[in-house]
PDB file of C-alpha atoms and ligand atoms in Angstrom:
ATOM      1  CA  UNK A 729      20.567   2.958 -17.462  1.00  0.00           C
ATOM      2  CA  UNK A 730      20.202   2.104 -13.806  1.00  0.00           C
ATOM      3  CA  UNK A 731      22.401   3.654 -11.186  1.00  0.00           C
ATOM      4  CA  UNK A 732      23.834   1.767  -8.214  1.00  0.00           C
ATOM      5  CA  UNK A 733      25.126   4.780  -6.269  1.00  0.00           C
ATOM      6  CA  UNK A 734      23.287   5.603  -3.072  1.00  0.00           C
ATOM      7  CA  UNK A 735      24.758   8.926  -1.902  1.00  0.00           C
ATOM      8  CA  UNK A 736      23.998  11.169   1.089  1.00  0.00           C
ATOM      9  CA  UNK A 737      21.923  13.289  -1.252  1.00  0.00           C
ATOM     10  CA  UNK A 738      19.741  10.279  -2.135  1.00  0.00           C
ATOM     11  CA  UNK A 739      19.473   9.281   1.512  1.00  0.00           C
ATOM     12  CA  UNK A 740      18.445  12.831   2.417  1.00  0.00           C
ATOM     13  CA  UNK A 741      15.764  12.918  -0.274  1.00  0.00           C
ATOM     14  CA  UNK A 742      14.524   9.506   0.865  1.00  0.00           C
ATOM     15  CA  UNK A 743      14.303  10.632   4.461  1.00  0.00           C
ATOM     16  CA  UNK A 744      12.193  13.645   3.416  1.00  0.00           C
ATOM     17  CA  UNK A 745       9.945  11.376   1.368  1.00  0.00           C
ATOM     18  CA  UNK A 746       9.439   9.110   4.384  1.00  0.00           C
ATOM     19  CA  UNK A 747       8.591  12.141   6.556  1.00  0.00           C
ATOM     20  CA  UNK A 748       5.952  13.200   4.045  1.00  0.00           C
ATOM     21  CA  UNK A 749       4.473   9.688   3.935  1.00  0.00           C
ATOM     22  CA  UNK A 750       4.345   9.668   7.729  1.00  0.00           C
ATOM     23  CA  UNK A 751       2.532  13.009   7.673  1.00  0.00           C
ATOM     24  CA  UNK A 752      -0.042  11.489   5.277  1.00  0.00           C
ATOM     25  CA  UNK A 753      -1.013   8.999   7.983  1.00  0.00           C
ATOM     26  CA  UNK A 754       1.241   5.923   7.688  1.00  0.00           C
ATOM     27  CA  UNK A 755       2.130   4.921  11.253  1.00  0.00           C
ATOM     28  CA  UNK A 756       3.807   1.498  11.018  1.00  0.00           C
ATOM     29  CA  UNK A 757       7.472   2.201  11.807  1.00  0.00           C
ATOM     30  CA  UNK A 758       8.748  -1.036  10.219  1.00  0.00           C
ATOM     31  CA  UNK A 759       7.047  -0.078   6.958  1.00  0.00           C
ATOM     32  CA  UNK A 760       8.504   3.453   7.125  1.00  0.00           C
ATOM     33  CA  UNK A 761      11.914   1.925   7.953  1.00  0.00           C
ATOM     34  CA  UNK A 762      11.734  -0.293   4.863  1.00  0.00           C
ATOM     35  CA  UNK A 763      10.953   2.735   2.673  1.00  0.00           C
ATOM     36  CA  UNK A 764      13.949   4.491   4.207  1.00  0.00           C
ATOM     37  CA  UNK A 765      16.221   1.528   3.410  1.00  0.00           C
ATOM     38  CA  UNK A 766      15.262   0.701  -0.173  1.00  0.00           C
ATOM     39  CA  UNK A 767      16.879   3.101  -2.700  1.00  0.00           C
ATOM     40  CA  UNK A 768      13.880   3.883  -4.931  1.00  0.00           C
ATOM     41  CA  UNK A 769      16.069   5.664  -7.510  1.00  0.00           C
ATOM     42  CA  UNK A 770      17.683   2.281  -8.362  1.00  0.00           C
ATOM     43  CA  UNK A 771      14.321   1.247  -9.866  1.00  0.00           C
ATOM     44  CA  UNK A 772      14.145   4.117 -12.383  1.00  0.00           C
ATOM     45  CA  UNK A 773      16.370   5.171 -15.235  1.00  0.00           C
ATOM     46  CA  UNK A 774      19.186   7.350 -13.837  1.00  0.00           C
ATOM     47  CA  UNK A 775      17.781  10.309 -15.818  1.00  0.00           C
ATOM     48  CA  UNK A 776      14.821  10.358 -13.399  1.00  0.00           C
ATOM     49  CA  UNK A 777      16.700  10.194 -10.088  1.00  0.00           C
ATOM     50  CA  UNK A 778      15.089  13.278  -8.598  1.00  0.00           C
ATOM     51  CA  UNK A 779      11.592  12.095  -9.497  1.00  0.00           C
ATOM     52  CA  UNK A 780      12.292   8.864  -7.618  1.00  0.00           C
ATOM     53  CA  UNK A 781      11.882  10.784  -4.361  1.00  0.00           C
ATOM     54  CA  UNK A 782       8.670  12.571  -5.231  1.00  0.00           C
ATOM     55  CA  UNK A 783       5.591  10.936  -3.813  1.00  0.00           C
ATOM     56  CA  UNK A 784       4.059   9.927  -7.114  1.00  0.00           C
ATOM     57  CA  UNK A 785       3.793   7.027  -9.546  1.00  0.00           C
ATOM     58  CA  UNK A 786       6.226   7.049 -12.478  1.00  0.00           C
ATOM     59  CA  UNK A 787       6.305   5.331 -15.906  1.00  0.00           C
ATOM     60  CA  UNK A 788       8.553   2.255 -16.158  1.00  0.00           C
ATOM     61  CA  UNK A 789       7.751   1.312 -19.782  1.00  0.00           C
ATOM     62  CA  UNK A 790       5.199  -1.061 -21.325  1.00  0.00           C
ATOM     63  CA  UNK A 791       2.449   1.380 -20.201  1.00  0.00           C
ATOM     64  CA  UNK A 792       3.116   0.482 -16.582  1.00  0.00           C
ATOM     65  CA  UNK A 793       4.142   2.477 -13.546  1.00  0.00           C
ATOM     66  CA  UNK A 794       6.136   2.090 -10.367  1.00  0.00           C
ATOM     67  CA  UNK A 795       3.471   2.664  -7.690  1.00  0.00           C
ATOM     68  CA  UNK A 796       3.391   5.873  -5.692  1.00  0.00           C
ATOM     69  CA  UNK A 797       5.465   5.464  -2.480  1.00  0.00           C
ATOM     70  CA  UNK A 798       2.444   6.396  -0.340  1.00  0.00           C
ATOM     71  CA  UNK A 799       0.407   3.651  -2.032  1.00  0.00           C
ATOM     72  CA  UNK A 800       3.208   1.116  -1.468  1.00  0.00           C
ATOM     73  CA  UNK A 801       3.350   2.128   2.206  1.00  0.00           C
ATOM     74  CA  UNK A 802      -0.456   1.979   2.499  1.00  0.00           C
ATOM     75  CA  UNK A 803      -0.796  -1.513   1.016  1.00  0.00           C
ATOM     76  CA  UNK A 804       2.196  -2.795   3.003  1.00  0.00           C
ATOM     77  CA  UNK A 805       0.780  -1.398   6.259  1.00  0.00           C
ATOM     78  CA  UNK A 806      -2.548  -3.164   5.602  1.00  0.00           C
ATOM     79  CA  UNK A 807      -0.699  -6.455   5.020  1.00  0.00           C
ATOM     80  CA  UNK A 808       0.954  -6.217   8.474  1.00  0.00           C
ATOM     81  CA  UNK A 809       3.944  -8.364   7.440  1.00  0.00           C
ATOM     82  CA  UNK A 810       5.703 -10.572  10.011  1.00  0.00           C
ATOM     83  CA  UNK A 811       9.185 -12.015   9.356  1.00  0.00           C
ATOM     84  CA  UNK A 812       9.225 -15.258   7.337  1.00  0.00           C
ATOM     85  CA  UNK A 813       5.624 -14.993   6.152  1.00  0.00           C
ATOM     86  CA  UNK A 814       5.026 -16.273   2.615  1.00  0.00           C
ATOM     87  CA  UNK A 815       3.665 -13.438   0.515  1.00  0.00           C
ATOM     88  CA  UNK A 816       2.381 -13.580  -3.058  1.00  0.00           C
ATOM     89  CA  UNK A 817       2.537 -10.278  -4.950  1.00  0.00           C
ATOM     90  CA  UNK A 818       0.637  -9.860  -8.229  1.00  0.00           C
ATOM     91  CA  UNK A 819       2.264  -7.274 -10.540  1.00  0.00           C
ATOM     92  CA  UNK A 820       6.044  -7.195 -10.015  1.00  0.00           C
ATOM     93  CA  UNK A 821       6.513  -4.182 -12.312  1.00  0.00           C
ATOM     94  CA  UNK A 822       9.705  -2.434 -11.176  1.00  0.00           C
ATOM     95  CA  UNK A 823      10.042  -4.856  -8.203  1.00  0.00           C
ATOM     96  CA  UNK A 824      10.075  -1.894  -5.779  1.00  0.00           C
ATOM     97  CA  UNK A 825       7.086  -3.129  -3.764  1.00  0.00           C
ATOM     98  CA  UNK A 826       8.551  -6.649  -3.806  1.00  0.00           C
ATOM     99  CA  UNK A 827      11.799  -5.311  -2.271  1.00  0.00           C
ATOM    100  CA  UNK A 828       9.861  -3.442   0.432  1.00  0.00           C
ATOM    101  CA  UNK A 829       8.195  -6.751   1.380  1.00  0.00           C
ATOM    102  CA  UNK A 830      11.571  -8.542   1.300  1.00  0.00           C
ATOM    103  CA  UNK A 831      13.089  -5.778   3.448  1.00  0.00           C
ATOM    104  CA  UNK A 832      10.409  -6.686   6.034  1.00  0.00           C
ATOM    105  CA  UNK A 833      11.826 -10.240   5.877  1.00  0.00           C
ATOM    106  CA  UNK A 834       8.886 -11.784   4.077  1.00  0.00           C
ATOM    107  CA  UNK A 835       9.443 -14.679   1.694  1.00  0.00           C
ATOM    108  CA  UNK A 836       8.210 -12.978  -1.462  1.00  0.00           C
ATOM    109  CA  UNK A 837       6.794 -14.662  -4.571  1.00  0.00           C
ATOM    110  CA  UNK A 838       6.071 -11.963  -7.126  1.00  0.00           C
ATOM    111  CA  UNK A 839       4.409 -12.573 -10.477  1.00  0.00           C
ATOM    112  CA  UNK A 840       4.368 -10.376 -13.613  1.00  0.00           C
ATOM    113  CA  UNK A 841       2.370 -10.963 -16.822  1.00  0.00           C
ATOM    114  CA  UNK A 842       4.572  -8.837 -19.121  1.00  0.00           C
ATOM    115  CA  UNK A 843       7.652 -10.680 -20.338  1.00  0.00           C
ATOM    116  CA  UNK A 844       9.592  -7.462 -21.022  1.00  0.00           C
ATOM    117  CA  UNK A 845       9.100  -6.221 -17.470  1.00  0.00           C
ATOM    118  CA  UNK A 846       9.852  -9.661 -16.049  1.00  0.00           C
ATOM    119  CA  UNK A 847      13.070  -9.836 -18.139  1.00  0.00           C
ATOM    120  CA  UNK A 848      14.136  -6.318 -17.187  1.00  0.00           C
ATOM    121  CA  UNK A 849      14.561  -7.435 -13.575  1.00  0.00           C
ATOM    122  CA  UNK A 850      16.860 -10.344 -14.435  1.00  0.00           C
ATOM    123  CA  UNK A 851      20.121  -8.409 -14.300  1.00  0.00           C
ATOM    124  CA  UNK A 852      19.042  -6.062 -11.497  1.00  0.00           C
ATOM    125  CA  UNK A 853      21.920  -6.300  -8.999  1.00  0.00           C
ATOM    126  CA  UNK A 854      19.980  -4.912  -6.001  1.00  0.00           C
ATOM    127  CA  UNK A 855      17.639  -7.921  -6.069  1.00  0.00           C
ATOM    128  CA  UNK A 856      20.552 -10.198  -5.157  1.00  0.00           C
ATOM    129  CA  UNK A 857      20.484  -8.633  -1.700  1.00  0.00           C
ATOM    130  CA  UNK A 858      17.135 -10.332  -1.157  1.00  0.00           C
ATOM    131  CA  UNK A 859      17.606 -14.102  -1.478  1.00  0.00           C
ATOM    132  CA  UNK A 860      14.058 -14.623  -0.157  1.00  0.00           C
ATOM    133  CA  UNK A 861      12.604 -12.758  -3.157  1.00  0.00           C
ATOM    134  CA  UNK A 862      11.566 -14.849  -6.173  1.00  0.00           C
ATOM    135  CA  UNK A 863      10.177 -13.476  -9.420  1.00  0.00           C
ATOM    136  CA  UNK A 864       7.859 -15.375 -11.780  1.00  0.00           C
ATOM    137  CA  UNK A 865       6.490 -14.786 -15.273  1.00  0.00           C
ATOM    138  CA  UNK A 866       2.783 -15.631 -15.360  1.00  0.00           C
ATOM    139  CA  UNK A 867      -0.823 -14.570 -14.943  1.00  0.00           C
ATOM    140  CA  UNK A 868      -1.654 -13.369 -11.453  1.00  0.00           C
ATOM    141  CA  UNK A 869      -5.288 -14.436 -11.878  1.00  0.00           C
ATOM    142  CA  UNK A 870      -3.966 -17.995 -11.630  1.00  0.00           C
ATOM    143  CA  UNK A 871      -1.515 -17.287  -8.821  1.00  0.00           C
ATOM    144  CA  UNK A 872       1.232 -19.799  -8.044  1.00  0.00           C
ATOM    145  CA  UNK A 873      -0.514 -23.047  -7.011  1.00  0.00           C
ATOM    146  CA  UNK A 874       2.833 -24.887  -6.699  1.00  0.00           C
ATOM    147  CA  UNK A 875       3.949 -22.550  -3.930  1.00  0.00           C
ATOM    148  CA  UNK A 876       0.584 -22.136  -2.162  1.00  0.00           C
ATOM    149  CA  UNK A 877      -0.658 -21.670   0.467  1.00  0.00           C
ATOM    150  CA  UNK A 878       0.393 -18.085   1.223  1.00  0.00           C
ATOM    151  CA  UNK A 879       0.085 -16.169   4.499  1.00  0.00           C
ATOM    152  CA  UNK A 880      -0.616 -12.945   2.638  1.00  0.00           C
ATOM    153  CA  UNK A 881      -1.496 -11.905  -0.921  1.00  0.00           C
ATOM    154  CA  UNK A 882      -1.012  -8.429  -2.395  1.00  0.00           C
ATOM    155  CA  UNK A 883      -2.453  -7.285  -5.728  1.00  0.00           C
ATOM    156  CA  UNK A 884      -0.798  -4.140  -7.116  1.00  0.00           C
ATOM    157  CA  UNK A 885      -3.055  -3.661 -10.173  1.00  0.00           C
ATOM    158  CA  UNK A 886      -6.777  -2.769 -10.303  1.00  0.00           C
ATOM    159  CA  UNK A 887      -8.660  -6.050  -9.874  1.00  0.00           C
ATOM    160  CA  UNK A 888     -12.057  -6.326 -11.620  1.00  0.00           C
ATOM    161  CA  UNK A 889     -13.154  -8.891  -8.997  1.00  0.00           C
ATOM    162  CA  UNK A 890     -11.637 -11.078  -6.271  1.00  0.00           C
ATOM    163  CA  UNK A 891      -9.669 -13.758  -8.162  1.00  0.00           C
ATOM    164  CA  UNK A 892     -11.002 -17.164  -7.110  1.00  0.00           C
ATOM    165  CA  UNK A 893      -7.694 -18.988  -7.508  1.00  0.00           C
ATOM    166  CA  UNK A 894      -5.984 -16.490  -5.198  1.00  0.00           C
ATOM    167  CA  UNK A 895      -8.609 -16.899  -2.503  1.00  0.00           C
ATOM    168  CA  UNK A 896      -7.975 -20.663  -2.663  1.00  0.00           C
ATOM    169  CA  UNK A 897      -4.203 -20.132  -2.366  1.00  0.00           C
ATOM    170  CA  UNK A 898      -4.574 -18.050   0.806  1.00  0.00           C
ATOM    171  CA  UNK A 899      -4.123 -19.751   4.191  1.00  0.00           C
ATOM    172  CA  UNK A 900      -7.097 -19.676   6.568  1.00  0.00           C
ATOM    173  CA  UNK A 901      -6.370 -16.728   8.856  1.00  0.00           C
ATOM    174  CA  UNK A 902      -4.391 -15.042   6.090  1.00  0.00           C
ATOM    175  CA  UNK A 903      -5.263 -11.794   4.336  1.00  0.00           C
ATOM    176  CA  UNK A 904      -5.356 -10.391   0.823  1.00  0.00           C
ATOM    177  CA  UNK A 905      -4.994  -6.671   0.076  1.00  0.00           C
ATOM    178  CA  UNK A 906      -6.298  -5.518  -3.293  1.00  0.00           C
ATOM    179  CA  UNK A 907      -7.643  -2.438  -5.078  1.00  0.00           C
ATOM    180  CA  UNK A 908     -11.086  -3.420  -6.384  1.00  0.00           C
ATOM    181  CA  UNK A 909     -12.484  -1.617  -9.398  1.00  0.00           C
ATOM    182  CA  UNK A 910     -15.356   0.779  -8.843  1.00  0.00           C
ATOM    183  CA  UNK A 911     -15.301   2.325 -12.325  1.00  0.00           C
ATOM    184  CA  UNK A 912     -13.036   5.391 -12.468  1.00  0.00           C
ATOM    185  CA  UNK A 913     -11.089   4.549  -9.318  1.00  0.00           C
ATOM    186  CA  UNK A 914     -10.499   1.595  -7.069  1.00  0.00           C
ATOM    187  CA  UNK A 915     -11.218   1.117  -3.410  1.00  0.00           C
ATOM    188  CA  UNK A 916      -8.618  -0.655  -1.317  1.00  0.00           C
ATOM    189  CA  UNK A 917     -10.012  -3.834   0.226  1.00  0.00           C
ATOM    190  CA  UNK A 918      -8.616  -6.258   2.765  1.00  0.00           C
ATOM    191  CA  UNK A 919     -10.054  -9.768   2.910  1.00  0.00           C
ATOM    192  CA  UNK A 920      -9.416 -11.967   5.874  1.00  0.00           C
ATOM    193  CA  UNK A 921      -9.964 -15.619   5.055  1.00  0.00           C
ATOM    194  CA  UNK A 922     -11.707 -17.336   7.967  1.00  0.00           C
ATOM    195  CA  UNK A 923     -11.865 -20.854   6.524  1.00  0.00           C
ATOM    196  CA  UNK A 924     -12.286 -22.458   3.110  1.00  0.00           C
ATOM    197  CA  UNK A 925     -15.897 -21.231   2.866  1.00  0.00           C
ATOM    198  CA  UNK A 926     -15.831 -17.725   4.268  1.00  0.00           C
ATOM    199  CA  UNK A 927     -14.001 -14.456   4.541  1.00  0.00           C
ATOM    200  CA  UNK A 928     -14.610 -10.992   5.957  1.00  0.00           C
ATOM    201  CA  UNK A 929     -13.981  -7.895   3.904  1.00  0.00           C
ATOM    202  CA  UNK A 930     -12.897  -4.411   5.013  1.00  0.00           C
ATOM    203  CA  UNK A 931     -12.930  -1.299   2.814  1.00  0.00           C
ATOM    204  CA  UNK A 932     -10.408   1.548   2.879  1.00  0.00           C
ATOM    205  CA  UNK A 933      -9.492   4.586   0.749  1.00  0.00           C
ATOM    206  CA  UNK A 934      -9.729   5.142  -3.011  1.00  0.00           C
ATOM    207  CA  UNK A 935      -6.734   4.846  -5.322  1.00  0.00           C
ATOM    208  CA  UNK A 936      -5.946   4.763  -9.020  1.00  0.00           C
ATOM    209  CA  UNK A 937      -4.077   1.705 -10.349  1.00  0.00           C
ATOM    210  CA  UNK A 938      -3.282   0.338 -13.816  1.00  0.00           C
ATOM    211  CA  UNK A 939      -5.645  -2.554 -14.676  1.00  0.00           C
ATOM    212  CA  UNK A 940      -5.079  -6.188 -13.746  1.00  0.00           C
ATOM    213  CA  UNK A 941      -5.330  -7.964 -17.103  1.00  0.00           C
ATOM    214  CA  UNK A 942      -5.941 -11.611 -17.949  1.00  0.00           C
ATOM    215  CA  UNK A 943      -3.232 -13.737 -19.593  1.00  0.00           C
ATOM    216  CA  UNK A 944       0.460 -13.255 -20.312  1.00  0.00           C
ATOM    217  CA  UNK A 945       2.082 -11.096 -22.956  1.00  0.00           C
TER     218      UNK A 945
HETATM  219  N1  SAH B 984       4.257  -3.503  -7.744  1.00  0.00           N
HETATM  220  C1  SAH B 984       4.720  -2.685  -8.844  1.00  0.00           C
HETATM  221  C2  SAH B 984       3.583  -1.871  -9.440  1.00  0.00           C
HETATM  222  C3  SAH B 984       3.450  -2.177 -10.881  1.00  0.00           C
HETATM  223  S1  SAH B 984       2.013  -1.604 -11.705  1.00  0.00           S
HETATM  224  C4  SAH B 984       5.897  -1.827  -8.463  1.00  0.00           C
HETATM  225  O1  SAH B 984       6.241  -1.777  -7.285  1.00  0.00           O
HETATM  226  O2  SAH B 984       6.512  -1.220  -9.347  1.00  0.00           O
HETATM  227  C5  SAH B 984       1.097  -3.117 -11.875  1.00  0.00           C
HETATM  228  C6  SAH B 984       1.785  -4.262 -12.568  1.00  0.00           C
HETATM  229  O3  SAH B 984       0.854  -5.354 -12.609  1.00  0.00           O
HETATM  230  C7  SAH B 984       2.200  -4.016 -14.028  1.00  0.00           C
HETATM  231  O4  SAH B 984       3.552  -4.316 -14.178  1.00  0.00           O
HETATM  232  C8  SAH B 984       1.324  -4.989 -14.820  1.00  0.00           C
HETATM  233  O5  SAH B 984       1.956  -5.500 -15.988  1.00  0.00           O
HETATM  234  C9  SAH B 984       1.068  -6.076 -13.800  1.00  0.00           C
HETATM  235  N2  SAH B 984      -0.112  -6.920 -14.036  1.00  0.00           N
HETATM  236  C10 SAH B 984      -1.340  -6.558 -14.497  1.00  0.00           C
HETATM  237  N3  SAH B 984      -2.151  -7.635 -14.560  1.00  0.00           N
HETATM  238  C11 SAH B 984      -1.418  -8.712 -14.128  1.00  0.00           C
HETATM  239  C12 SAH B 984      -1.693 -10.113 -13.988  1.00  0.00           C
HETATM  240  N4  SAH B 984      -2.871 -10.647 -14.315  1.00  0.00           N
HETATM  241  N5  SAH B 984      -0.709 -10.903 -13.518  1.00  0.00           N
HETATM  242  C13 SAH B 984       0.517 -10.394 -13.192  1.00  0.00           C
HETATM  243  N6  SAH B 984       0.834  -9.089 -13.314  1.00  0.00           N
HETATM  244  C14 SAH B 984      -0.119  -8.253 -13.781  1.00  0.00           C
END
């Protein structure tokens, strides 16, 4: 069962979590503000409320996890979201990251390959607060050509390579943030698309994500 009560206790725990994420090196105040606003415990079963405010990933069923808050903050900071930008997210999962992007006033298109996870967000009342957030059932390797081009693209699962279709769906000048597989772990990468033929690539820290898998299920 989900809860929809956001008490002073929850707000206090959230504020401590944000302080700890700040102390780990996240400096973008809008990103930290979004983490302070979005009640992360709404995304977990009410039995795990306390865990919602620990800085770690947590199982959400179907062998998937809600990303660690620090990782969400890290990827969001790299994306450098501006209001009204069109953002494609691959791997909706719990929809927590999607709500953080929507809280930053992005127009969010988030895609999930697992029908059960996609369906579990259908009756999620909190999502109604974000009319600019749209969820899709599909394979992120293919992206959403109907809604392209996007200003920004975020992959929240370990990508084996840079998906070609996604690079095509990115606007020139836009960026894609993705954890690229290096065996055991993944290294965070940011690609900046210069034009239809070229991009530059920056490398950041190592993380551990669940795999990005081909096809729907
Ligand atoms: N952004 C999520 C993190 C979920 S974990 C959150 O905030 O909770 C990664 C998610 O990516 C999983 O739900 C997994 O099913 C999904 N995924 C993996 N490969 C995918 C693909 N090819 N297309 C879409 N989603 C994918």
